[in-house]
Coordinates of C-alpha atoms in Angstrom, one line a residue:
M947 CA 43.8 -4.9 55.5
Q948 CA 40.9 -6.6 57.3
E949 CA 40.7 -10.4 57.0
N950 CA 37.5 -11.6 55.5
L951 CA 35.6 -14.0 57.8
F952 CA 33.2 -15.2 55.0
V953 CA 35.5 -16.1 52.1
A954 CA 35.2 -16.8 48.4
G955 CA 34.8 -20.2 46.9
H956 CA 31.2 -20.7 47.8
T957 CA 28.6 -21.5 45.1
A958 CA 26.2 -18.5 45.5
C959 CA 24.8 -17.1 42.3
P960 CA 26.7 -14.1 40.8
G961 CA 25.5 -10.9 42.4
C962 CA 23.9 -12.7 45.4
G963 CA 22.9 -10.1 47.9
Q964 CA 22.9 -12.6 50.8
A965 CA 26.5 -13.6 50.2
I966 CA 27.5 -9.9 50.2
A967 CA 25.6 -9.2 53.4
A968 CA 27.0 -12.3 55.2
R969 CA 30.5 -11.1 54.6
L970 CA 29.6 -7.6 55.9
V971 CA 28.0 -9.1 59.0
M972 CA 30.9 -11.4 59.8
N973 CA 33.6 -8.9 59.2
A974 CA 31.8 -6.4 61.5
A975 CA 31.3 -9.0 64.2
G976 CA 34.9 -10.3 64.2
K977 CA 36.6 -13.6 65.0
N978 CA 35.2 -14.1 68.5
T979 CA 31.8 -15.0 67.0
I980 CA 29.7 -18.2 67.0
A981 CA 27.0 -18.3 64.4
T982 CA 24.0 -20.5 63.8
N983 CA 22.5 -20.8 60.3
A984 CA 19.1 -22.1 59.4
T985 CA 18.7 -24.3 56.4
G986 CA 18.5 -22.2 53.3
C987 CA 20.5 -20.6 50.5
L988 CA 23.2 -19.3 52.7
E989 CA 23.8 -22.6 54.4
V990 CA 23.7 -24.6 51.2
F991 CA 26.0 -22.5 49.1
S992 CA 28.6 -21.8 51.8
T993 CA 29.2 -25.3 53.2
G994 CA 29.3 -27.9 50.5
F995 CA 31.1 -30.8 52.1
P996 CA 34.1 -30.9 52.7
H997 CA 34.4 -27.1 52.1
T998 CA 33.3 -24.0 54.1
S999 CA 33.4 -20.3 53.6
W1000 CA 33.1 -19.5 57.3
K1001 CA 36.3 -18.6 59.2
I1002 CA 34.4 -18.5 62.5
A1003 CA 32.7 -21.2 64.7
W1004 CA 29.5 -22.0 62.6
I1005 CA 26.7 -24.4 63.3
H1006 CA 24.0 -25.6 60.8
S1007 CA 20.6 -25.7 62.5
L1008 CA 17.3 -26.9 61.1
F1009 CA 15.1 -24.7 59.0
E1010 CA 13.0 -23.6 62.0
N1011 CA 15.3 -23.4 65.0
S1012 CA 18.3 -21.1 64.3
A1013 CA 17.2 -18.9 67.2
A1014 CA 16.7 -21.8 69.5
V1015 CA 20.2 -23.3 68.8
A1016 CA 21.8 -19.9 69.3
S1017 CA 19.8 -19.5 72.6
G1018 CA 21.4 -22.8 73.8
I1019 CA 24.8 -21.7 72.8
E1020 CA 24.5 -18.4 74.7
A1021 CA 23.1 -20.1 77.8
A1022 CA 25.9 -22.7 77.8
L1023 CA 28.5 -19.9 77.5
R1024 CA 27.0 -18.0 80.4
H1025 CA 26.9 -21.2 82.5
L1026 CA 30.6 -21.8 81.8
G1027 CA 31.5 -18.2 82.5
R1028 CA 32.8 -17.7 79.0
K1029 CA 30.2 -15.4 77.3
E1030 CA 32.2 -12.2 77.8
N1031 CA 33.7 -11.0 74.5
I1032 CA 32.0 -13.8 72.5
N1033 CA 29.3 -12.8 70.0
V1034 CA 26.5 -15.2 69.3
I1035 CA 24.7 -14.6 66.0
A1036 CA 21.7 -16.5 64.7
Q1037 CA 21.0 -16.3 61.0
G1038 CA 18.2 -17.2 58.7
G1039 CA 16.4 -16.3 55.5
D1040 CA 13.0 -14.7 55.4
G1041 CA 11.2 -18.1 55.3
G1042 CA 13.3 -19.6 58.1
T1043 CA 12.8 -16.4 60.2
A1044 CA 9.4 -14.8 59.6
D1045 CA 7.5 -18.0 58.8
I1046 CA 8.9 -21.3 59.9
G1047 CA 11.3 -19.9 62.6
L1048 CA 9.0 -17.2 64.1
Q1049 CA 8.1 -19.2 67.1
A1050 CA 11.8 -20.0 68.0
L1051 CA 12.7 -16.3 67.3
S1052 CA 9.9 -15.0 69.6
G1053 CA 11.1 -17.4 72.4
M1054 CA 14.7 -16.2 72.1
L1055 CA 13.6 -12.6 72.3
E1056 CA 11.1 -13.1 75.2
R1057 CA 13.7 -15.0 77.3
G1058 CA 16.2 -12.3 76.9
H1059 CA 19.2 -14.2 75.4
D1060 CA 22.2 -12.1 74.5
V1061 CA 22.0 -13.0 70.8
L1062 CA 21.9 -11.0 67.6
Y1063 CA 19.4 -12.5 65.1
V1064 CA 20.1 -11.5 61.4
M1065 CA 17.4 -12.1 58.9
Y1066 CA 18.6 -12.0 55.3
D1067 CA 15.4 -11.1 53.4
N1068 CA 15.4 -12.1 49.7
E1069 CA 11.6 -12.1 49.8
A1070 CA 10.8 -15.7 49.0
Y1071 CA 11.9 -19.3 49.6
M1072 CA 14.7 -19.2 47.0
N1073 CA 16.5 -22.4 48.0
T1074 CA 13.5 -24.6 47.4
G1075 CA 12.0 -23.1 44.2
I1076 CA 11.1 -19.4 44.6
Q1077 CA 7.9 -19.9 46.6
R1078 CA 6.3 -16.9 48.3
S1079 CA 7.0 -16.3 52.0
G1080 CA 5.5 -14.0 54.6
M1081 CA 8.1 -11.4 53.4
T1082 CA 7.2 -11.5 49.7
P1083 CA 6.0 -8.1 48.6
P1084 CA 2.6 -7.4 47.0
F1085 CA 2.3 -8.3 43.3
S1086 CA 5.5 -10.2 43.2
N1087 CA 5.7 -13.2 40.8
T1088 CA 6.8 -16.4 42.5
T1089 CA 6.1 -20.0 41.7
T1090 CA 3.3 -20.1 44.2
S1091 CA 1.9 -16.6 43.4
P1092 CA 2.1 -16.3 39.6
P1093 CA 0.3 -13.5 37.9
G1094 CA -2.4 -14.4 35.3
K1095 CA -5.9 -13.8 34.3
Y1096 CA -7.2 -13.7 37.9
S1097 CA -4.1 -12.4 39.8
L1098 CA -1.4 -9.8 39.7
G1099 CA 0.9 -12.0 41.8
N1100 CA 1.3 -12.2 45.5
P1101 CA -1.8 -10.8 47.2
R1102 CA -0.3 -10.2 50.7
P1103 CA 1.9 -7.5 52.3
K1104 CA 5.2 -8.1 53.9
K1105 CA 5.2 -8.9 57.6
P1106 CA 6.5 -6.0 59.7
M1107 CA 9.3 -8.0 61.3
V1108 CA 11.2 -5.1 62.8
E1109 CA 8.1 -4.0 64.6
I1110 CA 7.1 -7.5 65.6
C1111 CA 10.5 -8.0 67.2
A1112 CA 10.5 -4.5 68.8
A1113 CA 7.1 -5.3 70.3
H1114 CA 8.9 -7.9 72.5
G1115 CA 10.5 -5.0 74.3
I1116 CA 14.0 -5.9 73.2
P1117 CA 16.9 -3.4 73.4
Y1118 CA 17.4 -3.2 69.6
S1119 CA 15.5 -4.0 66.4
A1120 CA 16.5 -2.5 63.1
S1121 CA 16.4 -2.7 59.3
T1122 CA 19.1 -2.1 56.7
S1123 CA 19.8 -2.9 53.1
V1124 CA 22.9 -4.5 51.6
G1125 CA 23.1 -1.5 49.2
Y1126 CA 24.4 0.5 52.2
F1127 CA 27.6 -1.3 53.3
R1128 CA 28.5 1.2 56.1
D1129 CA 25.0 1.1 57.5
V1130 CA 25.0 -2.7 57.7
E1131 CA 28.4 -2.7 59.4
K1132 CA 27.5 0.1 61.8
K1133 CA 24.3 -1.6 62.9
V1134 CA 25.9 -5.0 63.4
K1135 CA 28.6 -3.4 65.6
K1136 CA 26.0 -1.3 67.5
A1137 CA 23.8 -4.4 68.1
L1138 CA 26.6 -6.5 69.4
S1139 CA 27.6 -3.7 71.8
I1140 CA 24.2 -4.0 73.5
K1141 CA 23.5 -6.7 76.0
G1142 CA 20.3 -8.7 75.4
P1143 CA 18.4 -9.9 72.3
K1144 CA 18.8 -8.0 69.1
F1145 CA 17.2 -8.3 65.6
L1146 CA 18.5 -7.0 62.3
H1147 CA 16.5 -7.2 59.0
I1148 CA 18.8 -7.0 56.0
F1149 CA 17.3 -6.5 52.5
V1150 CA 19.2 -8.8 50.0
P1151 CA 18.3 -8.9 46.3
C1152 CA 18.3 -12.3 44.6
P1153 CA 19.2 -12.2 40.9
L1154 CA 17.8 -15.7 40.3
G1155 CA 14.4 -15.3 42.0
W1156 CA 13.9 -11.6 41.1
R1157 CA 15.2 -12.1 37.6
H1158 CA 17.5 -9.1 37.4
S1159 CA 21.1 -8.7 36.2
S1160 CA 23.7 -9.7 38.7
S1161 CA 25.4 -6.3 38.2
Q1162 CA 22.2 -4.6 39.5
T1163 CA 22.1 -6.1 43.0
L1164 CA 23.4 -3.1 44.9
E1165 CA 21.4 -0.6 42.7
I1166 CA 18.2 -2.4 43.5
A1167 CA 19.1 -2.7 47.1
K1168 CA 19.4 1.1 47.2
L1169 CA 16.3 1.8 45.1
V1170 CA 14.0 -0.1 47.4
V1171 CA 15.0 2.3 50.2
E1172 CA 15.1 5.4 48.0
T1173 CA 11.5 4.8 46.8
G1174 CA 10.2 4.4 50.3
L1175 CA 9.1 0.8 49.9
F1176 CA 11.6 -0.4 52.5
P1177 CA 12.2 2.0 55.4
V1178 CA 15.6 1.7 57.1
V1179 CA 14.9 2.3 60.8
E1180 CA 16.1 1.6 64.3
Y1181 CA 14.0 0.8 67.4
E1182 CA 15.6 0.8 70.9
D1183 CA 13.6 -0.5 73.8
G1184 CA 10.5 -0.4 71.7
R1185 CA 10.9 3.2 70.6
L1186 CA 11.6 4.4 67.1
T1187 CA 15.0 6.2 67.4
N1188 CA 16.4 6.6 63.9
V1189 CA 15.2 6.7 60.3
M1190 CA 17.2 7.0 57.0
R1191 CA 15.5 10.0 55.4
F1192 CA 15.6 11.6 52.0
K1193 CA 14.9 15.1 50.5
E1194 CA 12.6 13.4 48.0
L1195 CA 11.8 9.8 47.1
K1196 CA 12.1 8.2 43.7
P1197 CA 9.0 6.7 41.8
V1198 CA 8.3 3.1 42.7
E1199 CA 8.5 2.2 39.0
E1200 CA 12.3 2.9 39.2
F1201 CA 12.6 -0.1 41.5
L1202 CA 10.0 -2.3 39.8
K1203 CA 11.3 -2.0 36.2
L1204 CA 14.7 -3.6 36.9
Q1205 CA 13.1 -6.9 38.0
G1206 CA 11.5 -9.7 36.0
R1207 CA 9.3 -10.6 38.9
F1208 CA 7.4 -7.4 38.3
K1209 CA 7.4 -7.5 34.5
H1210 CA 3.6 -7.9 34.5
L1211 CA 3.3 -4.5 36.2
M1212 CA 4.9 -2.8 33.2
K1213 CA 1.7 -3.2 31.1
D1214 CA -0.9 -0.5 30.7
S1215 CA -4.2 -1.7 32.1
P1216 CA -6.6 -0.6 34.8
E1217 CA -5.5 -3.5 37.0
V1218 CA -1.9 -2.6 36.8
K1219 CA -2.7 1.1 37.5
S1220 CA -4.6 0.0 40.6
A1221 CA -1.6 -2.1 41.7
I1222 CA 0.9 0.8 41.2
E1223 CA -1.5 3.1 43.2
F1224 CA -1.6 0.5 46.0
L1225 CA 2.3 0.5 46.2
N1226 CA 2.2 4.3 46.2
Q1227 CA -0.2 4.1 49.1
V1228 CA 2.3 1.9 50.9
V1229 CA 5.0 4.5 50.3
K1230 CA 2.6 7.2 51.6
Y1231 CA 2.0 5.2 54.7
N1232 CA 5.7 4.8 55.3
I1233 CA 6.3 8.5 54.8
E1234 CA 3.7 9.3 57.4
K1235 CA 4.8 6.6 59.9
Y1236 CA 8.5 7.1 59.7
E1237 CA 8.8 10.7 58.4
L1238 CA 10.9 9.6 55.5
I1239 CA 11.1 13.0 53.9
K1240 CA 13.6 15.5 55.4
K1241 CA 11.9 18.7 56.5

């Protein structure tokens, strides 16, 4: 039986997708791993002094510089001639990656460090009060994008982080969802087998911020892919090389109805119909761009 390298005893919410994903990532990476971790939910709930859930070398970075700290670790290992067979992984949430940490991430990718960056995407700043981030989806209810008389929630689309990273010309940039355990593990192992900078975007539901039952985390993590709202893809050297495809996609409402953050989209009004149509257009765009439907 494989030893878990991210162990129980932390204080994550029941059903936390990020905690599940962190265990999958660490177990796939193995003991010879050094990980940095941006300030955020994962750091806070896993390392309440004097305890830790990490059974690897782990370093807490600032909110914005997980990639920079990992770059320094990788450079030091190379200078000492000890990088061989040691994995360096930088970790951050969507806010600490796509917003506050984007500059440090871009620098890490551009300089060519042999580091895997893992972004755990729970689609808002959950640790500081459920504020919207650059990865919050359209029409989501957050504390800084509440729906009301003049709004249906967050007005902006998610940043295309996999494509942003792939555009740096790196060897590997991919997405996956915690609902697909084997896909997460396979992509972590594949990324770590490649020399150079790598990026992995993992979709991780948050029961607290999304207001869904803790028992529905994995169901929701699969539905976002099965509806076409979150394509699971791989880019290698800037080229799209692999896509998770389906014979047919499920209606977007199947994903929305399980979450309180989209409760306002369950009403019957012209504005809501327009919002649902917008999301269907997002799916249509993804179908055309990634050929999500099996032929």
